[in-house]
């Protein structure tokens, strides 16, 4: 299973903010540090803010900061939220394509759905705080400054 770029970026932004200390990087700082387009970072930051996982303040002394909800957020829940509820494979056919002719008697779809749920279940007990514990936290501090 491969995560969407937005899912990966959301996790990295939250991890970086978890170790930011007193600094409050801007969305532009985050985009630069993560080497992603500003527009992509802005969409992810807006979604994380909407979810209550970070706060964003404008103006002098503003920037991004992680909320307690963001620090304790389940990684599995975050991945589900960004990835959506879709199946790993599209057996029913996308718009303009025919459904799979094997879908009525195929065991693959069920097996892949169980594997996907096992993937999420293995991430459910992990929090953003867990991801930034030693030795990762100090490594994150070595990432180019985002403020």
Backbone as a printed PyTorch tensor [residue, N CA C, xyz], in Angstrom:
tensor([[[  0.8520,  -1.1750,   0.0000],
         [  0.0000,   0.0000,   0.0000],
         [  0.8960,   1.2360,   0.0000]],

        [[  0.5650,   2.1900,  -0.8130],
         [  1.3340,   3.4250,  -0.9200],
         [  0.4530,   4.5820,  -0.4570]],

        [[  0.9980,   5.4180,   0.4370],
         [  0.2450,   6.5540,   0.9470],
         [  0.2320,   7.6960,  -0.0630]],

        [[ -0.8380,   8.4570,  -0.0330],
         [ -0.9160,   9.6680,  -0.8370],
         [  0.1310,  10.6660,  -0.3380]],

        [[  0.5740,  11.5430,  -1.2130],
         [  1.5490,  12.5760,  -0.8130],
         [  1.0010,  13.4360,   0.3160]],

        [[ -0.2970,  13.7210,   0.2770],
         [ -0.8890,  14.5640,   1.3180],
         [ -0.8720,  13.8690,   2.6770]],

        [[ -1.0620,  12.5580,   2.6950],
         [ -1.0120,  11.8070,   3.9480],
         [  0.3970,  11.8530,   4.5160]],

        [[  1.3760,  11.5830,   3.6830],
         [  2.7770,  11.6170,   4.1000],
         [  3.1330,  12.9970,   4.6300]],

        [[  2.7540,  14.0360,   3.9150],
         [  3.0800,  15.3950,   4.3290],
         [  2.3890,  15.7460,   5.6410]],

        [[  1.1420,  15.3600,   5.8110],
         [  0.4160,  15.6460,   7.0540],
         [  1.1400,  15.0330,   8.2500]],

        [[  1.5720,  13.7920,   8.1140],
         [  2.2950,  13.1410,   9.2110],
         [  3.6180,  13.8370,   9.4900]],

        [[  4.3380,  14.1990,   8.4380],
         [  5.6290,  14.8730,   8.6310],
         [  5.4540,  16.2590,   9.2370]],

        [[  4.4230,  16.9900,   8.8360],
         [  4.1720,  18.3140,   9.4100],
         [  3.8760,  18.1860,  10.8990]],

        [[  3.0030,  17.2680,  11.2590],
         [  2.6670,  17.0850,  12.6750],
         [  3.8850,  16.6630,  13.4840]],

        [[  4.6950,  15.7710,  12.9330],
         [  5.9050,  15.3320,  13.6390],
         [  6.8630,  16.5020,  13.8410]],

        [[  7.0390,  17.3150,  12.8070],
         [  7.9710,  18.4490,  12.9110],
         [  7.4650,  19.4750,  13.9160]],

        [[  6.1470,  19.7340,  13.9200],
         [  5.5840,  20.6820,  14.8740],
         [  5.6630,  20.1520,  16.3020]],

        [[  5.6230,  18.8280,  16.4490],
         [  5.7030,  18.2260,  17.7860],
         [  7.0360,  18.5110,  18.4640]],

        [[  8.0710,  18.7530,  17.6870],
         [  9.3910,  19.0250,  18.2680],
         [  9.8190,  20.4810,  18.0560]],

        [[  8.9000,  21.3260,  17.6010],
         [  9.2430,  22.7110,  17.2700],
         [  9.5410,  23.5760,  18.4900]],

        [[  9.0890,  23.1360,  19.6770],
         [  9.3330,  23.9390,  20.8680],
         [  8.6080,  25.2690,  20.8060]],

        [[  9.3550,  26.3590,  21.0880],
         [  8.7570,  27.6980,  21.1330],
         [  8.6150,  28.3450,  19.7620]],

        [[  9.1730,  27.7180,  18.7340],
         [  9.0870,  28.3140,  17.4010],
         [  7.7220,  28.0190,  16.7880]],

        [[  7.2540,  28.9340,  15.9940],
         [  5.9760,  28.7770,  15.2990],
         [  6.2050,  29.0050,  13.8110]],

        [[  6.5970,  27.9540,  13.0930],
         [  6.8670,  28.1260,  11.6600],
         [  5.5950,  28.4840,  10.8970]],

        [[  5.7720,  29.1360,   9.7790],
         [  4.6450,  29.4550,   8.9060],
         [  4.4400,  28.2960,   7.9370]],

        [[  3.3370,  28.3330,   7.2280],
         [  3.0800,  27.3210,   6.2070],
         [  4.1710,  27.3580,   5.1450]],

        [[  4.6110,  28.5520,   4.7870],
         [  5.6830,  28.6870,   3.7950],
         [  6.9890,  28.0660,   4.3260]],

        [[  7.2920,  28.2750,   5.6070],
         [  8.4810,  27.6680,   6.2120],
         [  8.4050,  26.1410,   6.1320]],

        [[  7.2310,  25.6130,   6.4380],
         [  7.0280,  24.1620,   6.4010],
         [  7.2030,  23.6430,   4.9820]],

        [[  6.6140,  24.3390,   4.0170],
         [  6.7250,  23.9150,   2.6140],
         [  8.1900,  23.9000,   2.1820]],

        [[  8.9330,  24.9110,   2.5550],
         [ 10.3470,  24.9810,   2.1970],
         [ 11.1310,  23.8570,   2.8590]],

        [[ 10.9180,  23.6560,   4.1580],
         [ 11.6520,  22.6240,   4.8880],
         [ 11.3310,  21.2220,   4.3840]],

        [[ 10.0830,  20.9990,   3.9780],
         [  9.6580,  19.6880,   3.5030],
         [  9.8550,  19.5280,   2.0000]],

        [[ 10.3070,  20.5960,   1.3490],
         [ 10.5770,  20.5950,  -0.0870],
         [  9.3440,  20.1910,  -0.9020]],

        [[  8.2330,  20.8530,  -0.5910],
         [  6.9830,  20.6260,  -1.3190],
         [  6.4320,  21.9760,  -1.7710]],

        [[  5.5900,  21.9880,  -2.8000],
         [  4.9870,  23.2540,  -3.2270],
         [  4.1500,  23.8790,  -2.1050]],

        [[  4.2030,  25.1960,  -2.0200],
         [  3.4570,  25.9140,  -0.9870],
         [  1.9640,  25.5730,  -1.0380]],

        [[  1.3940,  25.5000,  -2.2380],
         [ -0.0440,  25.2280,  -2.3590],
         [ -0.4110,  23.8650,  -1.7680]],

        [[  0.4670,  22.8820,  -1.9540],
         [  0.2200,  21.5450,  -1.4010],
         [  0.2840,  21.5960,   0.1280]],

        [[  1.3110,  22.2690,   0.6530],
         [  1.4380,  22.4020,   2.1060],
         [  0.2480,  23.1570,   2.6870]],

        [[ -0.1980,  24.1960,   2.0010],
         [ -1.3230,  24.9950,   2.4930],
         [ -2.6010,  24.1660,   2.5900]],

        [[ -2.8490,  23.3010,   1.6070],
         [ -4.0350,  22.4340,   1.6480],
         [ -3.9720,  21.4750,   2.8290]],

        [[ -2.8010,  20.8760,   3.0430],
         [ -2.6330,  19.9250,   4.1430],
         [ -2.7730,  20.6360,   5.4810]],

        [[ -2.1390,  21.8020,   5.6280],
         [ -2.2290,  22.5680,   6.8680],
         [ -3.6820,  22.9690,   7.1260]],

        [[ -4.4080,  23.3760,   6.1000],
         [ -5.8200,  23.7510,   6.2620],
         [ -6.6410,  22.5600,   6.7560]],

        [[ -6.3850,  21.3820,   6.2120],
         [ -7.1170,  20.1840,   6.6500],
         [ -6.7700,  19.8290,   8.0930]],

        [[ -5.4920,  19.8940,   8.4460],
         [ -5.0720,  19.6020,   9.8200],
         [ -5.6740,  20.6110,  10.8020]],

        [[ -5.7610,  21.8550,  10.3730],
         [ -6.3720,  22.8870,  11.2100],
         [ -7.8580,  22.6040,  11.3830]],

        [[ -8.5290,  22.2540,  10.2870],
         [ -9.9560,  21.9170,  10.3350],
         [-10.2000,  20.7340,  11.2840]],

        [[ -9.2740,  19.8060,  11.3220],
         [ -9.3910,  18.6340,  12.1930],
         [ -9.0580,  18.9670,  13.6520]],

        [[ -8.5860,  20.1880,  13.9070],
         [ -8.2510,  20.6010,  15.2710],
         [ -6.8950,  20.1060,  15.7410]],

        [[ -6.0310,  19.7000,  14.8160],
         [ -4.7420,  19.1290,  15.1840],
         [ -3.6270,  20.1640,  15.2820]],

        [[ -3.8480,  21.3090,  14.6570],
         [ -2.8900,  22.4040,  14.7890],
         [ -3.6420,  23.7230,  14.7320]],

        [[ -2.9780,  24.7580,  15.2130],
         [ -3.5310,  26.0970,  15.1360],
         [ -2.6540,  26.9140,  14.1940]],

        [[ -3.2550,  27.8850,  13.5550],
         [ -2.5240,  28.7630,  12.6500],
         [ -2.9270,  30.1990,  12.9700]],

        [[ -1.9170,  31.0060,  13.2670],
         [ -2.1590,  32.4100,  13.5610],
         [ -1.4320,  33.2610,  12.5310]],

        [[ -2.1040,  34.3040,  12.0640],
         [ -1.5210,  35.2080,  11.0740],
         [ -0.7880,  36.3500,  11.7760]],

        [[  0.0510,  36.9980,  10.9930],
         [  0.6870,  38.2220,  11.4580],
         [  1.9390,  38.0060,  12.2770]],

        [[  2.4330,  39.1120,  12.8150],
         [  3.6560,  39.0950,  13.6140],
         [  3.4720,  38.1850,  14.8270]],

        [[  4.4090,  37.2930,  15.0170],
         [  4.3090,  36.3440,  16.1260],
         [  3.3700,  35.1890,  15.8330]],

        [[  2.8850,  35.1150,  14.6040],
         [  1.9710,  34.0410,  14.2310],
         [  2.7250,  32.8070,  13.7810]],

        [[  2.0170,  31.8990,  13.1860],
         [  2.5970,  30.6670,  12.6870],
         [  1.7740,  29.4670,  13.0860]],

        [[  2.3560,  28.3110,  12.9210],
         [  1.6670,  27.0460,  13.1920],
         [  2.1240,  26.4740,  14.5180]],

        [[  1.2010,  25.8610,  15.2370],
         [  1.5650,  25.1420,  16.4550],
         [  0.6510,  23.9320,  16.6110]],

        [[  1.2010,  22.9080,  17.1840],
         [  0.4820,  21.6510,  17.3940],
         [ -0.4270,  21.7820,  18.6090]],

        [[ -1.6380,  21.2790,  18.5070],
         [ -2.5460,  21.2570,  19.6530],
         [ -2.3210,  19.9580,  20.4300]],

        [[ -2.8780,  19.8900,  21.6100],
         [ -2.7730,  18.6560,  22.3940],
         [ -3.4790,  17.5150,  21.6630]],

        [[ -4.6010,  17.8290,  21.0140],
         [ -5.3050,  16.8250,  20.2080],
         [ -4.3950,  16.3090,  19.0970]],

        [[ -3.6130,  17.1990,  18.4920],
         [ -2.6760,  16.8000,  17.4470],
         [ -1.5690,  15.9180,  17.9880]],

        [[ -1.0860,  16.2370,  19.1750],
         [ -0.0050,  15.4460,  19.7900],
         [ -0.4700,  14.0270,  20.1110]],

        [[ -1.7440,  13.8990,  20.4950],
         [ -2.2750,  12.5930,  20.9060],
         [ -3.0720,  11.8920,  19.8040]],

        [[ -3.0930,  12.4610,  18.6100],
         [ -3.8600,  11.8790,  17.5030],
         [ -3.3210,  10.5080,  17.1220]],

        [[ -4.2250,   9.5970,  16.8320],
         [ -3.8540,   8.2600,  16.3720],
         [ -3.3360,   8.3280,  14.9370]],

        [[ -2.1910,   7.7210,  14.7130],
         [ -1.6190,   7.6970,  13.3670],
         [ -2.5580,   6.9420,  12.4240]],

        [[ -3.1510,   5.8480,  12.8830],
         [ -4.0960,   5.1060,  12.0590],
         [ -5.2920,   5.9580,  11.6720]],

        [[ -5.8090,   6.7380,  12.6230],
         [ -6.9280,   7.6260,  12.3430],
         [ -6.5580,   8.7090,  11.3430]],

        [[ -5.3490,   9.2470,  11.4820],
         [ -4.8830,  10.2690,  10.5380],
         [ -4.7680,   9.7000,   9.1320]],

        [[ -4.1930,   8.5200,   9.0320],
         [ -4.0210,   7.9080,   7.7080],
         [ -5.3800,   7.6190,   7.0940]],

        [[ -6.3090,   7.0990,   7.8780],
         [ -7.6660,   6.8560,   7.3680],
         [ -8.3060,   8.1490,   6.8730]],

        [[ -8.1700,   9.2190,   7.6610],
         [ -8.7990,  10.4960,   7.3080],
         [ -8.2540,  11.0370,   5.9870]],

        [[ -6.9500,  10.9280,   5.7760],
         [ -6.3650,  11.4700,   4.5500],
         [ -6.5070,  10.5210,   3.3640]],

        [[ -6.4820,   9.2350,   3.6080],
         [ -6.5690,   8.2660,   2.5170],
         [ -8.0060,   8.0280,   2.0640]],

        [[ -8.9750,   8.2340,   2.9310],
         [-10.3640,   7.9860,   2.5730],
         [-10.7390,   6.5300,   2.8260]],

        [[-11.9580,   6.2140,   2.5550],
         [-12.5110,   4.8880,   2.8550],
         [-12.4530,   3.9130,   1.6950]],

        [[-11.8240,   4.2730,   0.6150],
         [-11.8180,   3.4230,  -0.5720],
         [-11.0440,   2.1280,  -0.4050]],

        [[-11.3760,   1.1690,  -1.2650],
         [-10.6700,  -0.1040,  -1.3010],
         [ -9.3240,   0.0680,  -1.9860]],

        [[ -8.4390,  -0.8750,  -1.7560],
         [ -7.1210,  -0.8660,  -2.3880],
         [ -7.2490,  -1.0330,  -3.9000]],

        [[ -8.2060,  -1.8410,  -4.3310],
         [ -8.4470,  -2.0490,  -5.7600],
         [ -9.8730,  -1.6040,  -6.0940]],

        [[-10.0900,  -1.2260,  -7.3380],
         [-11.3970,  -0.7790,  -7.7930],
         [-12.0400,  -1.8790,  -8.6340]],

        [[-12.7500,  -2.7770,  -7.9560],
         [-13.3720,  -3.8960,  -8.6530],
         [-14.6360,  -3.4850,  -9.4200]],

        [[-15.2450,  -2.3820,  -8.9950],
         [-16.4940,  -1.9510,  -9.6090],
         [-16.2840,  -1.1180, -10.8610]],

        [[-15.0440,  -0.7390, -11.1250],
         [-14.7460,   0.0490, -12.3180],
         [-14.9280,   1.5280, -12.0830]],

        [[-13.9310,   2.2880, -12.4430],
         [-14.0130,   3.7450, -12.3380],
         [-14.9360,   4.2570, -13.4330]],

        [[-15.2540,   5.5120, -13.3510],
         [-16.1160,   6.1270, -14.3670],
         [-15.4830,   5.9110, -15.7390]],

        [[-16.2510,   5.3570, -16.6350],
         [-15.7750,   5.1340, -17.9950],
         [-15.0390,   3.8130, -18.1970]],

        [[-14.9050,   3.0190, -17.1470],
         [-14.2580,   1.7100, -17.2980],
         [-15.2120,   0.6210, -16.8260]],

        [[-15.0190,  -0.5420, -17.3620],
         [-15.8880,  -1.6680, -17.0170],
         [-15.4790,  -2.2690, -15.6680]],

        [[-16.4440,  -2.8010, -14.9250],
         [-16.0980,  -3.4950, -13.6800],
         [-15.3190,  -4.7720, -13.9820]],

        [[-14.5990,  -5.2420, -12.9840],
         [-13.8240,  -6.4690, -13.1470],
         [-14.7740,  -7.6490, -13.3770]],

        [[-14.5300,  -8.4760, -14.3780],
         [-15.4160,  -9.6080, -14.6500],
         [-15.3410, -10.6870, -13.5620]],

        [[-14.3430, -10.6420, -12.7130],
         [-14.2010, -11.6420, -11.6500],
         [-14.8380, -11.2190, -10.3290]],

        [[-15.3560, -10.0090, -10.2410],
         [-15.7530,  -9.4480,  -8.9510],
         [-16.7830, -10.2730,  -8.1930]],

        [[-17.6530, -11.0060,  -8.8570],
         [-18.6860, -11.7610,  -8.1330],
         [-18.1390, -12.9910,  -7.4200]],

        [[-17.0600, -13.5850,  -7.9290],
         [-16.5240, -14.7990,  -7.3140],
         [-15.0590, -14.6760,  -6.8900]],

        [[-14.5470, -13.4860,  -6.8390],
         [-13.1290, -13.2860,  -6.5490],
         [-12.8930, -13.1050,  -5.0520]],

        [[-11.8730, -13.7330,  -4.5560],
         [-11.5110, -13.6190,  -3.1380],
         [-10.4680, -12.5290,  -2.8920]],

        [[ -9.9140, -11.9830,  -3.9520],
         [ -8.8570, -10.9910,  -3.8170],
         [ -9.3340,  -9.7290,  -3.0970]],

        [[-10.5040,  -9.2290,  -3.4680],
         [-11.0140,  -7.9930,  -2.8740],
         [-11.1280,  -8.1140,  -1.3580]],

        [[-11.7010,  -9.1950,  -0.8820],
         [-11.8380,  -9.4150,   0.5650],
         [-10.4940,  -9.5390,   1.2550]],

        [[ -9.5660, -10.2370,   0.6110],
         [ -8.2330, -10.4020,   1.1920],
         [ -7.5200,  -9.0530,   1.2890]],

        [[ -7.6500,  -8.2500,   0.2490],
         [ -7.0120,  -6.9340,   0.2630],
         [ -7.6620,  -6.0080,   1.2880]],

        [[ -8.9660,  -6.1010,   1.4470],
         [ -9.6570,  -5.2920,   2.4550],
         [ -9.1940,  -5.6710,   3.8580]],

        [[ -9.0360,  -6.9770,   4.1180],
         [ -8.5430,  -7.4210,   5.4290],
         [ -7.1050,  -6.9440,   5.6590]],

        [[ -6.2880,  -7.0010,   4.6160],
         [ -4.9030,  -6.5300,   4.7300],
         [ -4.8650,  -5.0270,   5.0060]],

        [[ -5.7320,  -4.2740,   4.3460],
         [ -5.7970,  -2.8320,   4.5520],
         [ -6.1920,  -2.5210,   5.9990]],

        [[ -7.1820,  -3.2220,   6.5120],
         [ -7.6040,  -3.0050,   7.8910],
         [ -6.5100,  -3.4050,   8.8760]],

        [[ -5.7680,  -4.4640,   8.5800],
         [ -4.6470,  -4.8540,   9.4450],
         [ -3.5790,  -3.7610,   9.4500]],

        [[ -3.3480,  -3.1540,   8.2940],
         [ -2.4000,  -2.0480,   8.1780],
         [ -2.8280,  -0.9030,   9.0860]],

        [[ -4.0850,  -0.4800,   8.9710],
         [ -4.5980,   0.6030,   9.8120],
         [ -4.5640,   0.2170,  11.2920]],

        [[ -4.9710,  -1.0050,  11.5950],
         [ -5.0000,  -1.4560,  12.9860],
         [ -3.6110,  -1.4240,  13.6160]],

        [[ -2.5790,  -1.6980,  12.8280],
         [ -1.2220,  -1.6590,  13.3820],
         [ -0.7830,  -0.2230,  13.6770]],

        [[ -1.4030,   0.7670,  13.0080],
         [ -1.0730,   2.1740,  13.2330],
         [ -1.9650,   2.8240,  14.2890]],

        [[ -3.1240,   2.2390,  14.5780],
         [ -4.0840,   2.8430,  15.5060],
         [ -3.5050,   3.1790,  16.8810]],

        [[ -2.7210,   2.3040,  17.5070],
         [ -2.2420,   2.6370,  18.8530],
         [ -1.1290,   3.6910,  18.8810]],

        [[ -0.5270,   3.9800,  17.7380],
         [  0.5520,   4.9720,  17.6930],
         [ -0.0020,   6.3840,  17.6470]],

        [[  0.6350,   7.2910,  18.3800],
         [  0.2580,   8.6990,  18.3480],
         [  1.3980,   9.5000,  17.7310]],

        [[  1.1130,  10.7480,  17.4140],
         [  2.1490,  11.6390,  16.8990],
         [  3.2570,  11.7680,  17.9400]],

        [[  2.8920,  11.8390,  19.2140],
         [  3.8950,  11.9140,  20.2830],
         [  4.7930,  10.6750,  20.2640]],

        [[  4.2130,   9.5020,  20.0180],
         [  5.0140,   8.2740,  19.9360],
         [  6.0250,   8.3650,  18.7980]],

        [[  5.6050,   8.9290,  17.6760],
         [  6.4780,   9.0090,  16.5060],
         [  7.6550,   9.9480,  16.7200]],

        [[  7.5300,  10.8650,  17.6670],
         [  8.5900,  11.8460,  17.8790],
         [  9.4310,  11.5540,  19.1180]],

        [[  9.1930,  10.4090,  19.7480],
         [ 10.0180,  10.0120,  20.8870],
         [ 11.4260,   9.6720,  20.3900]],

        [[ 12.3790,   9.6340,  21.3160],
         [ 13.7590,   9.2730,  20.9430],
         [ 13.7670,   7.9320,  20.2440]],

        [[ 14.5640,   7.7680,  19.2210],
         [ 15.5960,   8.6700,  18.7100],
         [ 15.1040,   9.6120,  17.6090]],

        [[ 13.8330,   9.5430,  17.2480],
         [ 13.3470,  10.3380,  16.1180],
         [ 13.2850,  11.8300,  16.4270]],

        [[ 12.8340,  12.2030,  17.6210],
         [ 12.7060,  13.6110,  17.9780],
         [ 13.9710,  14.4080,  17.7350]],

        [[ 15.1190,  13.9540,  18.2840],
         [ 16.3610,  14.6830,  18.0260],
         [ 16.7350,  14.7240,  16.5440]],

        [[ 16.4210,  13.6740,  15.8000],
         [ 16.6940,  13.6910,  14.3580],
         [ 15.8550,  14.7570,  13.6580]],

        [[ 14.5850,  14.8840,  14.0780],
         [ 13.7110,  15.9030,  13.4930],
         [ 14.2500,  17.3000,  13.7470]],

        [[ 14.8810,  17.4840,  14.8980],
         [ 15.4550,  18.7960,  15.1970],
         [ 16.6140,  19.1200,  14.2770]],

        [[ 17.2240,  18.0840,  13.6880],
         [ 18.3190,  18.2910,  12.7480],
         [ 17.8510,  18.6370,  11.3490]],

        [[ 16.5470,  18.4590,  11.0780],
         [ 15.9970,  18.8390,   9.7780],
         [ 16.1330,  20.3480,   9.6710]],

        [[ 16.4420,  20.8610,   8.5210],
         [ 16.5990,  22.3220,   8.3920],
         [ 15.4760,  23.0690,   9.0830]],

        [[ 15.8400,  24.1170,   9.7640],
         [ 14.9110,  24.9140,  10.5550],
         [ 13.7420,  25.3890,   9.7220]],

        [[ 12.5620,  25.3770,  10.3390],
         [ 11.3600,  25.8380,   9.6560],
         [ 10.8670,  27.1450,  10.2590]],

        [[ 11.7510,  27.9390,  10.8000],
         [ 11.3280,  29.2560,  11.2960],
         [ 12.4400,  30.2550,  11.1760]]])
